[in-house]
C-alpha cells in the first residue's frame, strides 16, 4: 500500500463511480470510503475492485463502500483536492466530536480557526514587545523611519487579522477562500475604517448603517464566512454552469459585505454601548464592581468585539480629565491571562504547546499582546482562560477600589506600567495586578490540564496538537494491563470485557472475510473501551467509533466499536484520545452508550484487528470464550 499513488487512486475511483456529478455525498470511516451515489448503475464495481490500493467494494446501508484500509484518510484527502465533495467537519477523522455545551463548542471553533496563525501572531507579539522596550529605554527613536517600518511589520497581522482568519475560516466552513478574503478586505478597507471614525450618518442605498471598526476583529469575519458557505452552496445549485464560476463570487460579495455591515456593526455597537453605559454607571456607585467586570471580562469583550464601545469612552476620559478610570482594571485583566499562559508553560509536557506558551506569555507581560496567549493556549485548554478571568476579577476589583486609572492610552503591560502610576492609589494597583497574576498562575499550575507529551502526526496541519485536557495520556482511566513483548511476541489485550466471537461470525462481510486483517470481535459488557496495546494513535475518527494504534514494534491495530456505527455521526460516543497521542495498554480510548447504539439498530460488537497481518509472522486470536478487559485477546509473532 505504501507505493499507492493516492491522488491517482482517488481519480480512478471518481471515474469508476461515474464522476463527481454521480456522487451525492462522500465521507469515510476508519477503513472505507463511503459514497452515496445518485445512480448505482453508473458505477463499475469490478473495475474499482481491481485498482491498486482497493481491498474490496461493497454496497450496504445505501452506500457504495470502497474498502481501502488504514490509508483511507489519504485517499479521502486527495478526493477533496479534486472535487468539492468532502466535508472535513463530517468525518475528517482527526479529532473527536465536541460534546460540550454551546460555549465550549464555540471556544473550540474559535481556537481551531486561530491555530494556523498562532505562530505568526506569537512572532509579531514578541516583535511588538521588543519594539516597546527599545523605544521606552531610548534604544530606538519612536519617530524614526526604522521604527515606522518595524512597527508596521509587527502590527500588520493584528490590524488585518480578519483577512488572515478569512483563510482559516474558509477552510473550516468549506468556502472559496479568496472570496472570504475579499469580504474581509472590504471590512478593513481604509474608506470603511474612515466611515466608522466619522461623526456623520452613514447609509447604504438609503438604509441607515451603524458603522464599527473591524480592524483586529474576530467574530464578524467568522460569522460572514459561515454565512458565505450557505450562500455559495445555494448559488452553486441554482446557477447555470456556464456562468457559475464568476457569478457565484460576484453575488456572494454583493450580498455578504453589505449584510455584515448592516447587521454585525449595529448589533455589536448597540451591545457595546449598553455595556459601556452599565460599566460607567457602576464606577459611580460601586467602583470595585465595575473593576471586577472590566478586569475579569475585558478579554471576553475583545473576543466579541464589544471593547470598541468602551475605547471611545477611555479616549474621551483622557482628553477631558487627563486620565481614564475605565483603563485602571485592564492591567490585571491582561497580565492575569499572561500569567495563566506562563503556568501552562511550566505545567504542560506538550512540547508544541510550550513552544507557543513561552513567547505568548512574554508578549503578554511585556507588550500587552494577548492574542497568541488567548487563542494559542488559554482558549483551547479552556481552564487557563477561566482562571485568567478569575484573577482579573480579583485584581480589577482591587485596582478600581483604589481609584486607579491610566494617563495615556497604552497597551496594559509591564512596559506600560508608568501610565498607571499617577492616578489613584498606585499601591493598590500593584497589589491588584499582583493578586491577578498570582491567582491565575496558581490555579492554572495546580488545577489546569496537564497535557502529556504527544508525538506529532505525520501530516498535522496545526502547530499546536491537542491532547486530552485534564487527563494524562499515559495514565490509565481504567484497569491497566501492559501488552507484553517477549522473544518477538506481542500480546494484544481485550479493550473491553465481553464474549469473544470469531471474526468470521461478525455481521460485516468485509471484516468477516479477513480482508482487513486477522482479529476477533468482542460483544462488550460495558461501554468503556480501552487501548489493547501500547503505542501511538495513528487514527482517531471524529465520530469516536474507531481508532488505529501502531506499536513501537510496528503492529497496527484497529479498534472498531460496533458495526456501521459511523452512521450515528458521533451520537453516543465520546472519544478520550486524539491522533498523535501516545497510549499504554489499558488507557481509555472512548466511552460509548451501548443502549443508544442498540436502540439505533446497530450491532455493538467491538472489533480488534491487526491490519498489517501480512507483514507479521503470525496473528492468533483467542478461540472464543469470555474475556475480562486486559486479558490477552490476540498473540502476534513478529
Coordinates of C-alpha atoms in Angstrom, one line a residue:
X1 CA 0.0 0.0 0.0
X2 CA 3.0 2.3 0.6
X3 CA 3.5 2.5 -3.2
X4 CA 0.0 3.5 -4.0
X5 CA -0.5 6.9 -5.6
X6 CA -3.4 8.3 -3.6
X7 CA -4.1 11.1 -6.0
X8 CA -4.4 8.7 -8.9
X9 CA -6.4 6.2 -6.9
X10 CA -8.9 9.0 -5.9
X11 CA -9.2 10.0 -9.5
X12 CA -9.7 6.4 -10.7
X13 CA -12.4 5.8 -8.0
X14 CA -14.1 9.0 -9.1
X15 CA -14.1 7.9 -12.7
X16 CA -15.2 4.4 -11.8
X17 CA -18.3 5.6 -10.0
X18 CA -19.5 7.9 -12.8
X19 CA -17.8 11.1 -11.9
X20 CA -18.4 13.8 -9.3
X21 CA -21.9 14.5 -10.7
X22 CA -23.0 11.0 -9.7
X23 CA -21.9 11.3 -6.1
X24 CA -24.5 12.8 -3.7
X25 CA -22.1 12.8 -0.7
X26 CA -18.7 11.4 0.4
X27 CA -17.5 10.5 3.8
X28 CA -15.1 8.0 5.2
X29 CA -14.8 5.8 8.3
X30 CA -11.8 4.0 9.7
X31 CA -11.3 1.7 6.7
X32 CA -13.7 2.7 3.9
X33 CA -14.6 5.5 1.5
X34 CA -18.4 5.8 1.8
X35 CA -20.1 7.2 -1.2
X36 CA -23.8 7.9 -1.8
X37 CA -24.4 7.6 -5.5
X38 CA -27.2 9.2 -7.4
X39 CA -27.3 6.3 -9.9
X40 CA -25.7 3.0 -8.9
X41 CA -25.8 1.6 -12.4
X42 CA -23.1 4.1 -13.5
X43 CA -20.6 2.6 -11.1
X44 CA -18.2 -0.1 -12.4
X45 CA -17.7 -2.1 -9.2
X46 CA -15.5 -4.7 -10.8
X47 CA -13.1 -2.1 -12.2
X48 CA -12.8 -0.3 -8.9
X49 CA -12.0 -3.6 -7.1
X50 CA -9.0 -4.1 -9.4
X51 CA -7.5 -0.7 -8.6
X52 CA -4.2 -0.9 -6.7
X53 CA -4.9 0.1 -3.1
X54 CA -8.5 -1.1 -3.1
X55 CA -9.2 -4.1 -0.9
X56 CA -12.8 -4.7 -2.0
X57 CA -16.1 -2.9 -2.7
X58 CA -19.4 -3.5 -1.1
X59 CA -22.9 -2.0 -1.1
X60 CA -24.6 -1.5 2.3
X61 CA -26.8 1.0 4.0
X62 CA -27.5 2.8 0.8
X63 CA -23.8 3.5 0.3
X64 CA -21.2 2.4 -2.2
X65 CA -18.3 1.5 0.1
X66 CA -14.8 1.3 -1.2
X67 CA -12.7 -0.6 1.3
X68 CA -9.1 0.8 1.4
X69 CA -7.9 0.2 4.9
X70 CA -5.8 2.4 7.1
X71 CA -4.9 4.7 4.3
X72 CA -8.4 5.8 3.6
X73 CA -7.9 9.3 5.1
X74 CA -5.2 9.9 2.5
X75 CA -7.5 8.9 -0.4
X76 CA -10.3 10.9 1.1
X77 CA -8.0 14.0 1.3
X78 CA -7.0 13.6 -2.3
X79 CA -10.6 13.3 -3.3
X80 CA -11.2 16.6 -1.6
X81 CA -8.5 18.2 -3.6
X82 CA -10.1 17.3 -7.0
X83 CA -13.7 17.6 -6.0
X84 CA -16.0 19.7 -3.8
X85 CA -17.4 16.6 -2.2
X86 CA -15.5 16.1 1.0
X87 CA -16.5 17.7 4.4
X88 CA -13.8 17.9 7.0
X89 CA -16.3 18.5 9.7
X90 CA -18.4 15.5 8.9
X91 CA -15.8 12.7 9.0
X92 CA -12.3 14.1 8.9
X93 CA -11.1 11.7 11.5
X94 CA -8.5 13.9 13.1
X95 CA -10.2 14.9 16.4
X96 CA -13.1 13.8 18.5
X97 CA -16.5 15.5 18.2
X98 CA -17.0 18.2 20.7
X99 CA -19.8 17.1 23.1
X100 CA -19.6 20.1 25.4
X101 CA -22.0 22.9 25.9
X102 CA -22.6 25.6 23.3
X103 CA -20.0 27.9 24.8
X104 CA -17.4 25.2 24.8
X105 CA -18.1 24.3 21.2
X106 CA -17.8 28.0 20.3
X107 CA -14.5 28.2 22.1
X108 CA -13.3 25.1 20.2
X109 CA -14.4 26.6 16.9
X110 CA -12.5 29.9 17.6
X111 CA -9.4 28.0 18.7
X112 CA -9.4 25.8 15.6
X113 CA -9.7 28.8 13.3
X114 CA -6.8 30.5 15.0
X115 CA -4.5 27.5 15.2
X116 CA -2.8 28.0 11.8
X117 CA -1.9 31.7 12.5
X118 CA -0.7 31.2 16.1
X119 CA 3.0 31.2 15.2
X120 CA 2.9 34.4 13.2
X121 CA 0.8 36.0 15.9
X122 CA 3.3 34.9 18.5
X123 CA 6.2 36.2 16.5
X124 CA 4.5 39.6 15.8
X125 CA 3.7 39.9 19.5
X126 CA 7.3 39.3 20.5
X127 CA 8.4 41.9 18.0
X128 CA 5.9 44.4 19.4
X129 CA 7.3 43.7 22.9
X130 CA 10.9 44.2 21.8
X131 CA 10.0 47.4 20.0
X132 CA 8.2 48.8 23.1
X133 CA 11.3 48.1 25.1
X134 CA 13.6 49.7 22.5
X135 CA 11.6 52.9 22.3
X136 CA 10.9 53.1 26.1
X137 CA 14.6 52.7 27.0
X138 CA 15.7 55.1 24.3
X139 CA 17.4 52.4 22.1
X140 CA 15.2 53.4 19.2
X141 CA 13.8 56.8 18.2
X142 CA 9.9 56.4 18.1
X143 CA 9.8 59.0 15.3
X144 CA 12.4 57.3 13.2
X145 CA 11.6 55.7 9.8
X146 CA 13.2 52.5 11.1
X147 CA 10.6 52.3 13.9
X148 CA 7.8 53.1 11.5
X149 CA 8.8 50.1 9.3
X150 CA 9.3 47.7 12.2
X151 CA 6.1 48.8 13.8
X152 CA 4.2 48.1 10.6
X153 CA 5.9 44.7 10.4
X154 CA 4.7 43.9 14.0
X155 CA 1.2 45.5 13.7
X156 CA 0.1 44.3 10.3
X157 CA -1.1 40.8 11.3
X158 CA -3.2 42.3 14.1
X159 CA -4.6 45.1 12.1
X160 CA -5.5 42.8 9.1
X161 CA -6.5 39.9 11.4
X162 CA -9.9 39.4 9.7
X163 CA -8.1 38.7 6.4
X164 CA -6.0 36.0 8.0
X165 CA -9.0 34.5 9.7
X166 CA -10.9 34.5 6.5
X167 CA -8.5 32.0 5.1
X168 CA -8.7 29.6 8.0
X169 CA -12.4 30.0 8.4
X170 CA -12.9 29.3 4.7
X171 CA -11.1 26.0 5.2
X172 CA -13.3 25.2 8.2
X173 CA -16.6 26.1 6.6
X174 CA -15.7 24.9 3.1
X175 CA -15.9 28.2 1.2
X176 CA -13.9 29.8 -1.5
X177 CA -11.0 31.3 0.5
X178 CA -10.4 34.1 -2.0
X179 CA -14.0 35.3 -1.8
X180 CA -13.7 35.1 2.0
X181 CA -10.5 37.2 1.9
X182 CA -12.3 39.7 -0.4
X183 CA -15.1 40.1 2.2
X184 CA -12.5 40.6 5.0
X185 CA -10.6 43.1 2.9
X186 CA -13.8 45.1 2.4
X187 CA -14.3 45.2 6.2
X188 CA -10.8 46.7 6.8
X189 CA -10.7 48.8 3.7
X190 CA -9.4 52.3 4.5
X191 CA -12.5 54.1 3.4
X192 CA -14.7 51.8 5.5
X193 CA -12.5 52.4 8.5
X194 CA -12.8 56.1 7.9
X195 CA -16.6 55.8 7.7
X196 CA -16.6 54.2 11.2
X197 CA -14.5 57.1 12.5
X198 CA -16.6 60.0 11.2
X199 CA -19.4 61.6 13.0
X200 CA -21.8 61.9 10.0
X201 CA -24.5 59.4 9.5
X202 CA -23.8 56.6 7.1
X203 CA -26.3 54.8 4.8
X204 CA -26.3 52.2 2.1
X205 CA -28.8 52.6 -0.7
X206 CA -30.8 54.8 1.6
X207 CA -30.7 52.3 4.5
X208 CA -29.1 53.8 7.7
X209 CA -25.9 52.0 8.7
X210 CA -24.3 51.9 12.1
X211 CA -20.5 51.5 11.5
X212 CA -17.9 49.9 13.6
X213 CA -14.1 49.4 13.2
X214 CA -13.5 45.9 12.0
X215 CA -9.7 46.0 12.2
X216 CA -8.3 43.4 14.6
X217 CA -11.9 42.0 15.0
X218 CA -12.6 38.3 15.2
X219 CA -16.2 37.3 15.2
X220 CA -17.6 39.4 12.3
X221 CA -15.5 37.7 9.6
X222 CA -16.1 34.2 11.1
X223 CA -19.8 34.8 11.0
X224 CA -19.5 36.3 7.5
X225 CA -17.6 33.2 6.2
X226 CA -20.1 30.9 7.9
X227 CA -22.9 32.6 6.1
X228 CA -20.9 32.7 2.9
X229 CA -20.9 28.9 2.9
X230 CA -24.7 28.8 2.7
X231 CA -24.8 31.4 0.0
X232 CA -22.2 29.7 -2.2
X233 CA -23.9 26.3 -1.8
X234 CA -27.2 27.8 -2.8
X235 CA -25.8 29.7 -5.8
X236 CA -23.9 26.6 -7.0
X237 CA -27.2 24.7 -7.0
X238 CA -29.3 27.3 -8.8
X239 CA -26.9 29.0 -11.2
X240 CA -26.3 27.6 -14.7
X241 CA -22.8 26.1 -15.1
X242 CA -21.9 28.5 -17.9
X243 CA -21.9 31.5 -15.6
X244 CA -21.5 29.9 -12.2
X245 CA -17.7 30.4 -11.8
X246 CA -17.8 34.2 -11.8
X247 CA -21.4 34.8 -10.8
X248 CA -21.2 32.9 -7.5
X249 CA -18.4 35.1 -6.1
X250 CA -19.9 38.2 -7.6
X251 CA -23.3 37.7 -5.9
X252 CA -21.7 36.4 -2.7
X253 CA -19.7 39.6 -2.4
X254 CA -22.6 41.9 -3.3
X255 CA -24.7 40.2 -0.6
X256 CA -22.3 39.4 2.2
X257 CA -20.3 42.7 2.6
X258 CA -23.4 45.0 2.9
X259 CA -25.1 42.3 5.0
X260 CA -22.3 42.2 7.5
X261 CA -22.0 46.0 7.7
X262 CA -25.8 46.3 8.2
X263 CA -26.1 43.6 10.8
X264 CA -22.9 42.9 12.7
X265 CA -22.0 46.5 13.1
X266 CA -25.3 47.7 14.7
X267 CA -25.6 44.6 16.9
X268 CA -22.1 44.9 18.2
X269 CA -22.2 48.7 18.5
X270 CA -25.5 48.7 20.4
X271 CA -24.4 45.9 22.7
X272 CA -21.1 47.7 23.3
X273 CA -22.8 51.0 24.1
X274 CA -25.1 49.3 26.6
X275 CA -22.2 47.6 28.2
X276 CA -20.2 50.9 28.3
X277 CA -23.2 52.7 29.9
X278 CA -23.6 50.0 32.5
X279 CA -19.9 49.9 33.5
X280 CA -19.6 53.7 33.6
X281 CA -22.7 53.8 35.9
X282 CA -21.1 51.1 38.1
X283 CA -18.0 53.2 38.5
X284 CA -20.1 55.9 40.2
X285 CA -21.7 53.8 42.9
X286 CA -19.5 50.6 43.1
X287 CA -16.1 51.1 41.6
X288 CA -14.9 47.7 42.8
X289 CA -17.8 46.0 40.9
X290 CA -17.0 47.9 37.7
X291 CA -13.4 47.0 38.2
X292 CA -14.2 43.3 38.7
X293 CA -16.2 43.3 35.4
X294 CA -13.6 45.1 33.4
X295 CA -10.7 43.1 34.9
X296 CA -12.4 39.7 34.6
X297 CA -14.1 40.1 31.2
X298 CA -12.1 42.5 29.2
X299 CA -10.6 39.7 27.1
X300 CA -14.2 38.3 26.6
X301 CA -15.3 41.8 25.4
X302 CA -12.4 41.8 22.9
X303 CA -13.3 38.3 21.7
X304 CA -16.8 39.5 20.9
X305 CA -15.7 42.9 19.6
X306 CA -17.6 44.7 22.4
X307 CA -14.5 46.6 23.6
X308 CA -14.9 49.1 20.7
X309 CA -17.8 50.6 22.7
X310 CA -15.5 51.2 25.6
X311 CA -12.5 52.5 23.8
X312 CA -14.1 55.8 22.8
X313 CA -15.0 56.4 26.5
X314 CA -11.4 55.7 27.5
X315 CA -10.1 58.2 24.9
X316 CA -12.7 60.8 26.0
X317 CA -11.8 60.5 29.6
X318 CA -8.1 61.0 28.8
X319 CA -8.8 64.0 26.6
X320 CA -11.2 65.7 29.1
X321 CA -9.8 64.9 32.5
X322 CA -6.3 63.6 31.8
X323 CA -6.9 60.0 32.8
X324 CA -9.2 57.1 32.3
X325 CA -10.7 55.1 35.2
X326 CA -12.0 52.6 32.7
X327 CA -8.5 51.5 31.9
X328 CA -7.4 51.0 35.5
X329 CA -8.5 47.4 35.8
X330 CA -7.1 46.4 32.4
X331 CA -3.6 45.8 33.7
X332 CA -5.0 43.0 35.9
X333 CA -7.1 41.7 33.0
X334 CA -4.2 41.3 30.6
X335 CA -1.4 40.2 33.0
X336 CA -3.7 37.5 34.5
X337 CA -4.1 35.9 31.1
X338 CA -0.4 36.1 30.5
X339 CA 0.2 34.5 33.9
X340 CA -2.1 31.6 33.1
X341 CA -0.2 31.1 29.9
X342 CA 3.1 31.1 31.8
X343 CA 1.7 28.4 34.2
X344 CA 0.8 26.3 31.1
X345 CA 4.5 26.7 30.0
X346 CA 5.7 25.1 33.3
X347 CA 2.9 22.6 33.6
X348 CA 2.4 21.0 30.2
X349 CA 4.6 18.3 28.8
X350 CA 3.4 19.0 25.3
X351 CA 6.5 20.5 23.6
X352 CA 4.4 22.2 20.9
X353 CA 2.2 23.9 23.5
X354 CA 5.3 25.0 25.4
X355 CA 6.8 26.4 22.2
X356 CA 3.7 28.7 21.8
X357 CA 3.2 29.4 25.5
X358 CA 6.7 30.9 26.1
X359 CA 6.7 33.7 23.6
X360 CA 2.9 34.2 24.1
X361 CA 3.4 34.8 27.8
X362 CA 6.4 37.1 27.2
X363 CA 4.5 39.3 24.7
X364 CA 1.5 39.4 27.1
X365 CA 3.6 40.6 30.0
X366 CA 5.9 43.0 28.1
X367 CA 3.6 44.4 25.4
X368 CA 0.1 43.6 26.5
X369 CA -0.4 41.5 23.3
X370 CA -2.6 38.6 24.3
X371 CA -3.8 37.1 21.1
X372 CA -1.2 34.4 20.9
X373 CA -1.8 33.5 24.6
X374 CA -5.6 33.5 24.3
X375 CA -6.0 31.8 21.0
X376 CA -3.0 29.5 21.1
X377 CA -3.0 28.4 24.7
X378 CA -5.7 29.5 27.1
X379 CA -8.9 29.2 25.0
X380 CA -8.1 25.8 23.5
X381 CA -7.4 24.4 27.0
X382 CA -10.4 26.4 28.5
X383 CA -9.4 26.2 32.2
X384 CA -6.4 28.6 31.9
X385 CA -8.8 31.1 30.2
X386 CA -11.3 30.8 33.1
X387 CA -8.6 31.0 35.7
X388 CA -7.3 34.2 33.9
X389 CA -10.8 35.6 34.2
X390 CA -10.8 34.8 37.9
X391 CA -7.5 36.5 38.5
X392 CA -8.7 39.5 36.5
X393 CA -11.9 39.8 38.6
X394 CA -10.0 39.9 41.8
X395 CA -7.2 42.2 40.6
X396 CA -9.5 44.5 38.7
X397 CA -11.7 45.0 41.8
X398 CA -8.7 45.9 44.0
X399 CA -7.3 48.3 41.4
X400 CA -10.7 50.1 40.9
X401 CA -11.3 50.3 44.6
X402 CA -8.2 52.3 44.9
X403 CA -9.3 54.7 42.1
X404 CA -6.6 53.6 39.7
X405 CA -6.6 54.9 36.2
X406 CA -4.3 55.4 33.2
X407 CA -3.0 58.8 32.0
X408 CA -2.3 57.5 28.4
X409 CA -3.9 55.1 26.1
X410 CA -1.3 52.3 26.2
X411 CA -1.4 48.6 26.0
X412 CA -1.8 47.3 29.6
X413 CA 1.6 45.7 30.2
X414 CA 4.7 45.9 32.4
X415 CA 6.2 48.3 30.0
X416 CA 3.1 50.4 30.1
X417 CA 3.0 50.4 33.9
X418 CA 4.2 54.1 34.3
X419 CA 0.9 55.2 32.7
X420 CA -1.0 53.7 35.6
X421 CA 1.2 55.2 38.4
X422 CA -0.1 58.7 38.6
X423 CA -3.9 58.3 39.3
X424 CA -5.4 56.8 42.4
X425 CA -3.7 54.5 44.9
X426 CA -0.7 53.1 42.9
X427 CA 0.0 50.6 45.8
X428 CA -3.5 49.1 45.3
X429 CA -2.9 48.9 41.6
X430 CA 0.3 46.9 42.1
X431 CA -1.5 44.8 44.8
X432 CA -4.4 44.1 42.5
X433 CA -2.2 43.3 39.5
X434 CA 0.0 41.1 41.6
X435 CA -3.0 39.3 43.0
X436 CA -4.4 38.7 39.5
X437 CA -1.1 37.2 38.4
X438 CA -0.7 35.0 41.5
X439 CA -4.3 33.7 41.3
X440 CA -4.2 33.0 37.6
X441 CA -0.8 31.3 37.7
X442 CA -1.5 29.3 40.9
X443 CA -4.9 28.0 39.7
X444 CA -3.6 27.1 36.3
X445 CA -0.4 25.4 37.6
X446 CA -2.2 23.3 40.2
X447 CA -5.6 22.7 38.6
X448 CA -5.1 23.3 34.9
X449 CA -4.9 20.5 32.3
X450 CA -1.6 18.6 32.4
X451 CA -1.1 17.7 28.8
X452 CA 1.2 14.7 28.2
X453 CA 3.9 14.7 25.6
X454 CA 2.4 13.8 22.2
X455 CA 4.0 12.7 19.0
X456 CA 3.1 15.0 16.2
X457 CA 1.0 13.4 13.5
X458 CA 2.9 12.9 10.2
X459 CA 0.6 15.3 8.4
X460 CA -0.5 17.5 11.2
X461 CA -1.7 20.8 9.9
X462 CA -1.7 22.9 13.0
X463 CA 1.2 24.0 15.2
X464 CA -0.5 23.0 18.5
X465 CA -1.5 19.4 18.6
X466 CA -4.3 18.9 21.0
X467 CA -4.1 16.5 23.9
X468 CA -7.0 15.5 26.1
X469 CA -7.3 18.3 28.7
X470 CA -7.3 17.2 32.3
X471 CA -6.5 13.6 31.7
X472 CA -2.9 12.3 31.4
X473 CA -2.4 10.4 28.3
X474 CA -0.1 8.0 29.9
X475 CA -2.3 7.3 32.9
X476 CA -4.9 4.7 32.6
X477 CA -8.5 5.6 33.1
X478 CA -9.4 2.0 33.8
X479 CA -7.7 -1.3 34.6
X480 CA -4.2 -1.3 33.1
X481 CA -2.5 -4.3 31.6
X482 CA 0.6 -3.7 29.6
X483 CA 0.8 -5.6 26.4
X484 CA 3.8 -7.8 26.8
X485 CA 6.6 -8.1 24.2
X486 CA 9.0 -11.1 24.8
X487 CA 11.1 -13.0 22.4
X488 CA 9.4 -11.5 19.3
X489 CA 5.9 -11.9 20.7
X490 CA 3.3 -9.2 21.3
X491 CA 0.2 -9.7 23.3
X492 CA -2.8 -7.6 22.3
X493 CA -5.3 -7.4 25.2
X494 CA -9.0 -7.2 25.2
X495 CA -10.1 -3.5 25.0
X496 CA -13.4 -4.3 26.8
X497 CA -14.8 -7.1 28.9
X498 CA -17.2 -9.4 27.0
X499 CA -17.8 -12.5 24.9
X500 CA -15.2 -13.2 22.2
X501 CA -16.6 -14.1 18.8
X502 CA -14.7 -15.4 15.7
X503 CA -14.1 -12.8 13.0
X504 CA -15.9 -15.0 10.5
X505 CA -19.1 -14.7 12.6
X506 CA -19.1 -10.8 12.6
X507 CA -22.0 -9.3 10.8
X508 CA -19.9 -7.3 8.3
X509 CA -18.6 -9.2 5.3
X510 CA -15.5 -7.1 4.8
X511 CA -14.3 -7.6 8.4
X512 CA -15.5 -11.2 8.4
X513 CA -13.6 -12.0 5.2
X514 CA -10.3 -11.2 6.8
X515 CA -9.6 -8.7 4.0
X516 CA -8.7 -6.1 6.7
X517 CA -6.5 -8.5 8.6
X518 CA -6.9 -11.1 11.4
X519 CA -8.6 -10.4 14.7
X520 CA -11.8 -11.1 16.6
X521 CA -15.0 -9.4 17.8
X522 CA -16.0 -8.8 21.4
X523 CA -19.6 -8.4 22.4
X524 CA -19.0 -5.7 25.0
X525 CA -20.3 -6.0 28.6
X526 CA -19.9 -2.2 29.2
X527 CA -19.2 1.0 27.3
X528 CA -15.7 1.8 28.4
X529 CA -13.2 0.9 25.6
X530 CA -9.5 0.8 26.5
X531 CA -6.4 0.6 24.3
X532 CA -5.4 -3.0 23.6
X533 CA -1.8 -2.2 23.0
X534 CA 0.9 0.4 23.9
X535 CA 1.7 2.7 21.0
X536 CA 0.7 5.8 19.1
X537 CA -2.8 6.8 18.0
X538 CA -2.5 6.9 14.2
X539 CA -6.2 7.4 13.5
X540 CA -9.0 8.7 15.8
X541 CA -12.3 9.1 14.0
X542 CA -14.1 12.3 14.7
X543 CA -17.2 10.2 15.5
X544 CA -15.4 8.4 18.3
X545 CA -16.2 4.9 16.9
X546 CA -12.8 3.7 15.6
X547 CA -9.2 4.1 16.5
X548 CA -6.0 3.0 14.8
X549 CA -2.9 2.3 17.0
X550 CA 0.6 1.4 16.0
X551 CA 3.0 -0.1 18.5
X552 CA 6.7 0.5 18.6
X553 CA 7.2 -3.0 17.2
X554 CA 5.2 -2.0 14.1
X555 CA 2.0 -3.8 14.9
X556 CA -1.0 -1.9 13.6
X557 CA -4.3 -2.5 15.5
X558 CA -7.8 -1.3 14.6
X559 CA -10.4 -1.0 17.3
X560 CA -13.8 -0.5 15.7
X561 CA -16.7 0.0 18.1
X562 CA -19.9 -1.6 16.7
X563 CA -20.9 -2.3 13.1
X564 CA -21.8 0.6 10.8
X565 CA -21.8 2.9 13.8
X566 CA -20.2 5.7 11.7
X567 CA -23.8 6.4 10.7
X568 CA -24.6 7.6 14.2
X569 CA -22.3 10.6 13.5
X570 CA -20.8 10.5 17.0
X571 CA -24.1 10.2 18.9
X572 CA -23.5 8.0 21.9
X573 CA -19.7 8.1 21.6
X574 CA -17.2 10.2 23.5
X575 CA -13.5 9.9 22.4
X576 CA -10.8 10.2 25.1
X577 CA -7.8 10.3 22.8
X578 CA -6.7 12.2 19.7
X579 CA -4.5 11.3 16.8
X580 CA -0.8 11.5 17.6
X581 CA -1.3 10.8 21.3
X582 CA 0.8 8.1 22.9
X583 CA -1.2 5.5 24.9
X584 CA -0.5 2.4 27.0
X585 CA -2.4 -0.8 27.0
X586 CA -5.4 -0.1 29.3
X587 CA -5.6 3.6 28.7
X588 CA -9.2 4.8 27.9
X589 CA -9.9 5.2 24.2
X590 CA -13.6 6.1 24.3
X591 CA -16.9 5.8 26.2
X592 CA -19.9 4.5 24.3
X593 CA -23.6 4.4 25.2
X594 CA -24.3 0.8 24.2
X595 CA -28.0 1.1 24.8
X596 CA -28.2 4.0 22.4
X597 CA -26.2 2.1 19.7
X598 CA -28.5 -0.9 20.1
X599 CA -31.7 1.2 20.0
X600 CA -30.4 2.7 16.8
X601 CA -30.4 -0.7 15.3
X602 CA -26.6 -1.3 15.2
X603 CA -24.6 -4.3 16.3
X604 CA -22.4 -3.3 19.3
X605 CA -19.7 -5.9 18.6
X606 CA -16.3 -4.3 19.0
X607 CA -13.7 -5.4 16.5
X608 CA -10.0 -5.8 17.4
X609 CA -8.0 -6.4 14.2
X610 CA -4.3 -6.4 13.2
X611 CA -4.5 -4.6 9.9
X612 CA -0.9 -5.3 8.8
X613 CA -1.2 -9.1 9.3
X614 CA 0.5 -9.8 6.0
X615 CA 3.7 -8.2 7.3
X616 CA 3.9 -10.2 10.5
X617 CA 4.9 -13.7 11.3
X618 CA 1.6 -14.9 12.7
X619 CA -1.6 -13.4 14.3
X620 CA -3.5 -15.7 16.5
X621 CA -6.8 -14.6 18.2
X622 CA -8.2 -16.5 21.2
X623 CA -10.7 -19.2 20.5
X624 CA -13.9 -17.7 21.9
X625 CA -15.0 -17.6 25.5
X626 CA -15.4 -14.7 27.9
X627 CA -12.7 -12.1 28.3
X628 CA -12.0 -9.6 31.0
X629 CA -10.7 -6.3 30.0
X630 CA -6.9 -6.7 29.8
X631 CA -6.9 -10.4 29.1
X632 CA -4.8 -11.5 26.1
X633 CA -7.0 -11.5 23.1
X634 CA -4.5 -11.8 20.2
X635 CA -1.0 -13.1 20.2
X636 CA 1.3 -11.7 17.5
X637 CA 4.6 -13.2 16.5
X638 CA 6.8 -10.6 14.7

